[in-house]
C-alpha cells in the first residue's frame, strides 16, 4: 500500500488478502493500491487503471430475502436480478440500501471489497471474469483497488461461480 496511514477499511482488506495469501495475475502478492481519485464506477476504475471495463470486478451487495449477498460481477455486465434470484432460490433479490451495505460489510457503496468484512458473506463470482488474466477489485474505500484473478476471487471469498448477467 502506498501513502501515509491508510483507511482502516483498506487495512482490513490488505490484512484479509495477506491472510489468504491472495495473488495477482503475475502470481505476486495482491497489494491494495490507492488511486489519485475515487472511482465509483467500473468505467472510472478501468480508465484510471488503463484496463478494459470487463476486467473490473464490481462488488455489489444485494438484499436476498433480508440476508446479504455479495455478487462480484464483470464490469461490462449488469446483474439480472430476477434470473439470479431464481437460480439461487430466493424470493426477493434487490440492490441493498447504503445502510444495509455498511452494516454487513463495514464499507461504503463504491468501495466495497470482496474481502475484509466483519463476517464472511455469501458470495457469487461472475464466470465472465475468467476471461481476464487479471481483474481489479475495490479495496475498501472508493479510491482503493487491488489486482487479483478470477480463480483467486473464488478462493479468497469462498465464492460460487455464477452466470449473473
PDB file of C-alpha atoms in Angstrom:
ATOM      1  CA  UNK A   1       0.000   0.000   0.000  1.00  0.00           C
ATOM      2  CA  UNK A   2       1.195   3.433  -0.804  1.00  0.00           C
ATOM      3  CA  UNK A   3       0.530   6.661   1.026  1.00  0.00           C
ATOM      4  CA  UNK A   4       0.527   7.611   4.667  1.00  0.00           C
ATOM      5  CA  UNK A   5      -1.740   5.841   7.139  1.00  0.00           C
ATOM      6  CA  UNK A   6      -4.357   4.022   5.058  1.00  0.00           C
ATOM      7  CA  UNK A   7      -8.029   3.999   5.965  1.00  0.00           C
ATOM      8  CA  UNK A   8      -8.993   1.205   8.423  1.00  0.00           C
ATOM      9  CA  UNK A   9     -11.091  -0.452   5.674  1.00  0.00           C
ATOM     10  CA  UNK A  10      -8.051  -0.563   3.389  1.00  0.00           C
ATOM     11  CA  UNK A  11      -6.002  -2.068   6.225  1.00  0.00           C
ATOM     12  CA  UNK A  12      -8.709  -4.706   6.814  1.00  0.00           C
ATOM     13  CA  UNK A  13      -8.773  -5.615   3.111  1.00  0.00           C
ATOM     14  CA  UNK A  14      -4.976  -5.862   2.904  1.00  0.00           C
ATOM     15  CA  UNK A  15      -4.926  -7.991   6.067  1.00  0.00           C
ATOM     16  CA  UNK A  16      -7.562 -10.327   4.564  1.00  0.00           C
ATOM     17  CA  UNK A  17      -5.574 -10.559   1.316  1.00  0.00           C
ATOM     18  CA  UNK A  18      -2.367 -11.291   3.220  1.00  0.00           C
ATOM     19  CA  UNK A  19      -4.070 -13.862   5.464  1.00  0.00           C
ATOM     20  CA  UNK A  20      -5.479 -15.632   2.389  1.00  0.00           C
ATOM     21  CA  UNK A  21      -2.174 -15.464   0.510  1.00  0.00           C
ATOM     22  CA  UNK A  22      -4.020 -13.707  -2.343  1.00  0.00           C
ATOM     23  CA  UNK A  23      -2.190 -13.385  -5.652  1.00  0.00           C
ATOM     24  CA  UNK A  24      -2.433 -11.066  -8.653  1.00  0.00           C
ATOM     25  CA  UNK A  25      -2.308 -12.067 -12.316  1.00  0.00           C
ATOM     26  CA  UNK A  26       1.503 -12.356 -12.246  1.00  0.00           C
ATOM     27  CA  UNK A  27       1.424 -14.618  -9.183  1.00  0.00           C
ATOM     28  CA  UNK A  28       2.718 -11.919  -6.842  1.00  0.00           C
ATOM     29  CA  UNK A  29       1.047 -10.991  -3.552  1.00  0.00           C
ATOM     30  CA  UNK A  30      -2.061  -8.843  -4.107  1.00  0.00           C
ATOM     31  CA  UNK A  31      -1.453  -5.326  -2.832  1.00  0.00           C
ATOM     32  CA  UNK A  32      -4.093  -2.651  -2.338  1.00  0.00           C
ATOM     33  CA  UNK A  33      -3.265   0.458  -4.351  1.00  0.00           C
ATOM     34  CA  UNK A  34      -4.623   3.917  -3.714  1.00  0.00           C
ATOM     35  CA  UNK A  35      -5.624   5.828  -6.828  1.00  0.00           C
ATOM     36  CA  UNK A  36      -5.311   9.634  -7.004  1.00  0.00           C
ATOM     37  CA  UNK A  37      -9.107   9.991  -7.045  1.00  0.00           C
ATOM     38  CA  UNK A  38     -12.138   7.962  -6.015  1.00  0.00           C
ATOM     39  CA  UNK A  39     -13.543   5.640  -8.678  1.00  0.00           C
ATOM     40  CA  UNK A  40     -17.223   4.973  -8.047  1.00  0.00           C
ATOM     41  CA  UNK A  41     -17.924   3.056 -11.273  1.00  0.00           C
ATOM     42  CA  UNK A  42     -16.333   0.223 -13.223  1.00  0.00           C
ATOM     43  CA  UNK A  43     -15.785   2.608 -16.142  1.00  0.00           C
ATOM     44  CA  UNK A  44     -13.949   5.112 -13.940  1.00  0.00           C
ATOM     45  CA  UNK A  45     -11.808   2.379 -12.385  1.00  0.00           C
ATOM     46  CA  UNK A  46     -10.974   0.920 -15.791  1.00  0.00           C
ATOM     47  CA  UNK A  47      -9.950   4.332 -17.111  1.00  0.00           C
ATOM     48  CA  UNK A  48      -7.786   5.046 -14.044  1.00  0.00           C
ATOM     49  CA  UNK A  49      -6.060   1.662 -14.356  1.00  0.00           C
ATOM     50  CA  UNK A  50      -5.775   1.564 -18.143  1.00  0.00           C
ATOM     51  CA  UNK A  51      -7.675  -1.720 -18.457  1.00  0.00           C
ATOM     52  CA  UNK A  52     -10.902  -2.797 -20.147  1.00  0.00           C
ATOM     53  CA  UNK A  53     -14.089  -2.294 -18.146  1.00  0.00           C
ATOM     54  CA  UNK A  54     -14.667  -6.061 -18.183  1.00  0.00           C
ATOM     55  CA  UNK A  55     -11.525  -6.562 -16.074  1.00  0.00           C
ATOM     56  CA  UNK A  56     -13.142  -4.685 -13.190  1.00  0.00           C
ATOM     57  CA  UNK A  57     -14.780  -6.952 -10.602  1.00  0.00           C
ATOM     58  CA  UNK A  58     -17.685  -4.902  -9.261  1.00  0.00           C
ATOM     59  CA  UNK A  59     -18.673  -5.777  -5.696  1.00  0.00           C
ATOM     60  CA  UNK A  60     -22.444  -5.471  -5.489  1.00  0.00           C
ATOM     61  CA  UNK A  61     -24.356  -6.122  -2.297  1.00  0.00           C
ATOM     62  CA  UNK A  62     -27.890  -7.403  -2.637  1.00  0.00           C
ATOM     63  CA  UNK A  63     -30.600  -7.928  -0.057  1.00  0.00           C
ATOM     64  CA  UNK A  64     -31.555 -11.563  -0.659  1.00  0.00           C
ATOM     65  CA  UNK A  65     -34.603 -12.289   1.480  1.00  0.00           C
ATOM     66  CA  UNK A  66     -33.118  -9.994   4.168  1.00  0.00           C
ATOM     67  CA  UNK A  67     -29.654 -11.620   4.054  1.00  0.00           C
ATOM     68  CA  UNK A  68     -26.612 -10.021   2.420  1.00  0.00           C
ATOM     69  CA  UNK A  69     -25.415 -11.470  -0.884  1.00  0.00           C
ATOM     70  CA  UNK A  70     -22.166 -10.265  -2.455  1.00  0.00           C
ATOM     71  CA  UNK A  71     -22.089 -10.535  -6.241  1.00  0.00           C
ATOM     72  CA  UNK A  72     -18.713  -9.966  -7.863  1.00  0.00           C
ATOM     73  CA  UNK A  73     -19.662  -9.086 -11.401  1.00  0.00           C
ATOM     74  CA  UNK A  74     -17.716  -8.319 -14.542  1.00  0.00           C
ATOM     75  CA  UNK A  75     -17.702  -4.543 -15.015  1.00  0.00           C
ATOM     76  CA  UNK A  76     -19.132  -4.999 -18.507  1.00  0.00           C
ATOM     77  CA  UNK A  77     -22.259  -6.745 -17.154  1.00  0.00           C
ATOM     78  CA  UNK A  78     -25.480  -5.774 -15.466  1.00  0.00           C
ATOM     79  CA  UNK A  79     -26.870  -8.287 -12.991  1.00  0.00           C
ATOM     80  CA  UNK A  80     -30.129  -9.988 -13.999  1.00  0.00           C
ATOM     81  CA  UNK A  81     -31.668  -9.843 -10.520  1.00  0.00           C
ATOM     82  CA  UNK A  82     -34.787 -11.857 -11.390  1.00  0.00           C
ATOM     83  CA  UNK A  83     -32.790 -14.619 -13.086  1.00  0.00           C
ATOM     84  CA  UNK A  84     -30.226 -14.658 -10.318  1.00  0.00           C
ATOM     85  CA  UNK A  85     -32.904 -14.846  -7.601  1.00  0.00           C
ATOM     86  CA  UNK A  86     -34.480 -17.826  -9.350  1.00  0.00           C
ATOM     87  CA  UNK A  87     -31.116 -19.577  -9.780  1.00  0.00           C
ATOM     88  CA  UNK A  88     -30.173 -19.265  -6.093  1.00  0.00           C
ATOM     89  CA  UNK A  89     -33.648 -19.899  -4.685  1.00  0.00           C
ATOM     90  CA  UNK A  90     -34.536 -16.581  -3.084  1.00  0.00           C
ATOM     91  CA  UNK A  91     -37.931 -14.948  -3.417  1.00  0.00           C
ATOM     92  CA  UNK A  92     -36.706 -11.367  -3.325  1.00  0.00           C
ATOM     93  CA  UNK A  93     -33.366 -10.047  -4.535  1.00  0.00           C
ATOM     94  CA  UNK A  94     -32.850  -6.292  -4.639  1.00  0.00           C
ATOM     95  CA  UNK A  95     -29.956  -3.865  -4.526  1.00  0.00           C
ATOM     96  CA  UNK A  96     -29.160  -3.144  -0.919  1.00  0.00           C
ATOM     97  CA  UNK A  97     -29.535   0.264   0.670  1.00  0.00           C
ATOM     98  CA  UNK A  98     -26.366   2.140   1.651  1.00  0.00           C
ATOM     99  CA  UNK A  99     -27.195   1.413   5.310  1.00  0.00           C
ATOM    100  CA  UNK A 100     -27.575  -2.342   4.647  1.00  0.00           C
ATOM    101  CA  UNK A 101     -24.261  -2.375   2.751  1.00  0.00           C
ATOM    102  CA  UNK A 102     -22.425  -0.551   5.561  1.00  0.00           C
ATOM    103  CA  UNK A 103     -23.983  -2.794   8.234  1.00  0.00           C
ATOM    104  CA  UNK A 104     -22.888  -6.026   6.556  1.00  0.00           C
ATOM    105  CA  UNK A 105     -19.548  -5.009   5.018  1.00  0.00           C
ATOM    106  CA  UNK A 106     -18.309  -2.110   7.143  1.00  0.00           C
ATOM    107  CA  UNK A 107     -17.660  -0.407   3.794  1.00  0.00           C
ATOM    108  CA  UNK A 108     -19.492   2.121   1.630  1.00  0.00           C
ATOM    109  CA  UNK A 109     -21.001   1.681  -1.823  1.00  0.00           C
ATOM    110  CA  UNK A 110     -18.316   2.432  -4.406  1.00  0.00           C
ATOM    111  CA  UNK A 111     -15.572   0.939  -2.264  1.00  0.00           C
ATOM    112  CA  UNK A 112     -16.939  -2.455  -1.204  1.00  0.00           C
ATOM    113  CA  UNK A 113     -14.185  -5.035  -1.424  1.00  0.00           C
ATOM    114  CA  UNK A 114     -14.639  -8.778  -1.915  1.00  0.00           C
ATOM    115  CA  UNK A 115     -12.970  -9.354   1.487  1.00  0.00           C
ATOM    116  CA  UNK A 116     -12.325  -7.536   4.764  1.00  0.00           C
ATOM    117  CA  UNK A 117     -15.898  -7.627   6.085  1.00  0.00           C
ATOM    118  CA  UNK A 118     -16.897  -8.139   9.732  1.00  0.00           C
ATOM    119  CA  UNK A 119     -18.292 -11.591   8.832  1.00  0.00           C
ATOM    120  CA  UNK A 120     -17.985 -13.769   5.720  1.00  0.00           C
ATOM    121  CA  UNK A 121     -20.689 -13.066   3.134  1.00  0.00           C
ATOM    122  CA  UNK A 122     -22.365 -15.484   0.758  1.00  0.00           C
ATOM    123  CA  UNK A 123     -20.573 -14.630  -2.492  1.00  0.00           C
ATOM    124  CA  UNK A 124     -21.229 -15.293  -6.159  1.00  0.00           C
ATOM    125  CA  UNK A 125     -18.472 -14.651  -8.709  1.00  0.00           C
ATOM    126  CA  UNK A 126     -19.415 -13.825 -12.315  1.00  0.00           C
ATOM    127  CA  UNK A 127     -17.992 -16.525 -14.592  1.00  0.00           C
ATOM    128  CA  UNK A 128     -17.326 -13.822 -17.231  1.00  0.00           C
ATOM    129  CA  UNK A 129     -14.369 -12.674 -15.099  1.00  0.00           C
ATOM    130  CA  UNK A 130     -12.467 -15.850 -16.014  1.00  0.00           C
ATOM    131  CA  UNK A 131     -11.855 -14.345 -19.475  1.00  0.00           C
ATOM    132  CA  UNK A 132      -9.276 -11.977 -17.939  1.00  0.00           C
ATOM    133  CA  UNK A 133      -5.762 -12.911 -16.800  1.00  0.00           C
ATOM    134  CA  UNK A 134      -6.023 -10.251 -14.108  1.00  0.00           C
ATOM    135  CA  UNK A 135      -9.007  -8.466 -12.628  1.00  0.00           C
ATOM    136  CA  UNK A 136      -9.234  -5.464 -10.330  1.00  0.00           C
ATOM    137  CA  UNK A 137     -11.485  -5.219  -7.299  1.00  0.00           C
ATOM    138  CA  UNK A 138     -12.280  -2.449  -4.830  1.00  0.00           C
ATOM    139  CA  UNK A 139     -10.092  -2.175  -1.764  1.00  0.00           C
ATOM    140  CA  UNK A 140     -12.485  -0.979   0.954  1.00  0.00           C
ATOM    141  CA  UNK A 141     -12.813   2.706   0.010  1.00  0.00           C
ATOM    142  CA  UNK A 142     -13.691   4.300  -3.363  1.00  0.00           C
ATOM    143  CA  UNK A 143     -10.086   5.174  -4.268  1.00  0.00           C
ATOM    144  CA  UNK A 144      -8.558   1.799  -3.335  1.00  0.00           C
ATOM    145  CA  UNK A 145      -8.225  -1.183  -5.697  1.00  0.00           C
ATOM    146  CA  UNK A 146      -6.250  -4.408  -5.854  1.00  0.00           C
ATOM    147  CA  UNK A 147      -5.283  -6.827  -8.622  1.00  0.00           C
ATOM    148  CA  UNK A 148      -6.220 -10.498  -8.482  1.00  0.00           C
ATOM    149  CA  UNK A 149      -7.620 -13.264 -10.688  1.00  0.00           C
ATOM    150  CA  UNK A 150     -10.960 -14.989 -11.146  1.00  0.00           C
ATOM    151  CA  UNK A 151      -9.627 -18.164  -9.505  1.00  0.00           C
ATOM    152  CA  UNK A 152      -8.292 -16.160  -6.577  1.00  0.00           C
ATOM    153  CA  UNK A 153     -11.625 -14.341  -6.126  1.00  0.00           C
ATOM    154  CA  UNK A 154     -13.352 -17.704  -5.883  1.00  0.00           C
ATOM    155  CA  UNK A 155     -10.767 -18.955  -3.405  1.00  0.00           C
ATOM    156  CA  UNK A 156     -10.390 -15.932  -1.105  1.00  0.00           C
ATOM    157  CA  UNK A 157     -14.155 -15.316  -0.864  1.00  0.00           C
ATOM    158  CA  UNK A 158     -15.183 -18.997  -0.781  1.00  0.00           C
ATOM    159  CA  UNK A 159     -17.395 -17.845  -3.638  1.00  0.00           C
ATOM    160  CA  UNK A 160     -19.546 -19.786  -6.051  1.00  0.00           C
ATOM    161  CA  UNK A 161     -19.158 -19.373  -9.816  1.00  0.00           C
ATOM    162  CA  UNK A 162     -22.334 -17.911 -11.315  1.00  0.00           C
ATOM    163  CA  UNK A 163     -23.756 -16.606 -14.566  1.00  0.00           C
ATOM    164  CA  UNK A 164     -25.148 -13.312 -13.230  1.00  0.00           C
ATOM    165  CA  UNK A 165     -25.985 -11.314 -16.377  1.00  0.00           C
TER     166      UNK A 165
END
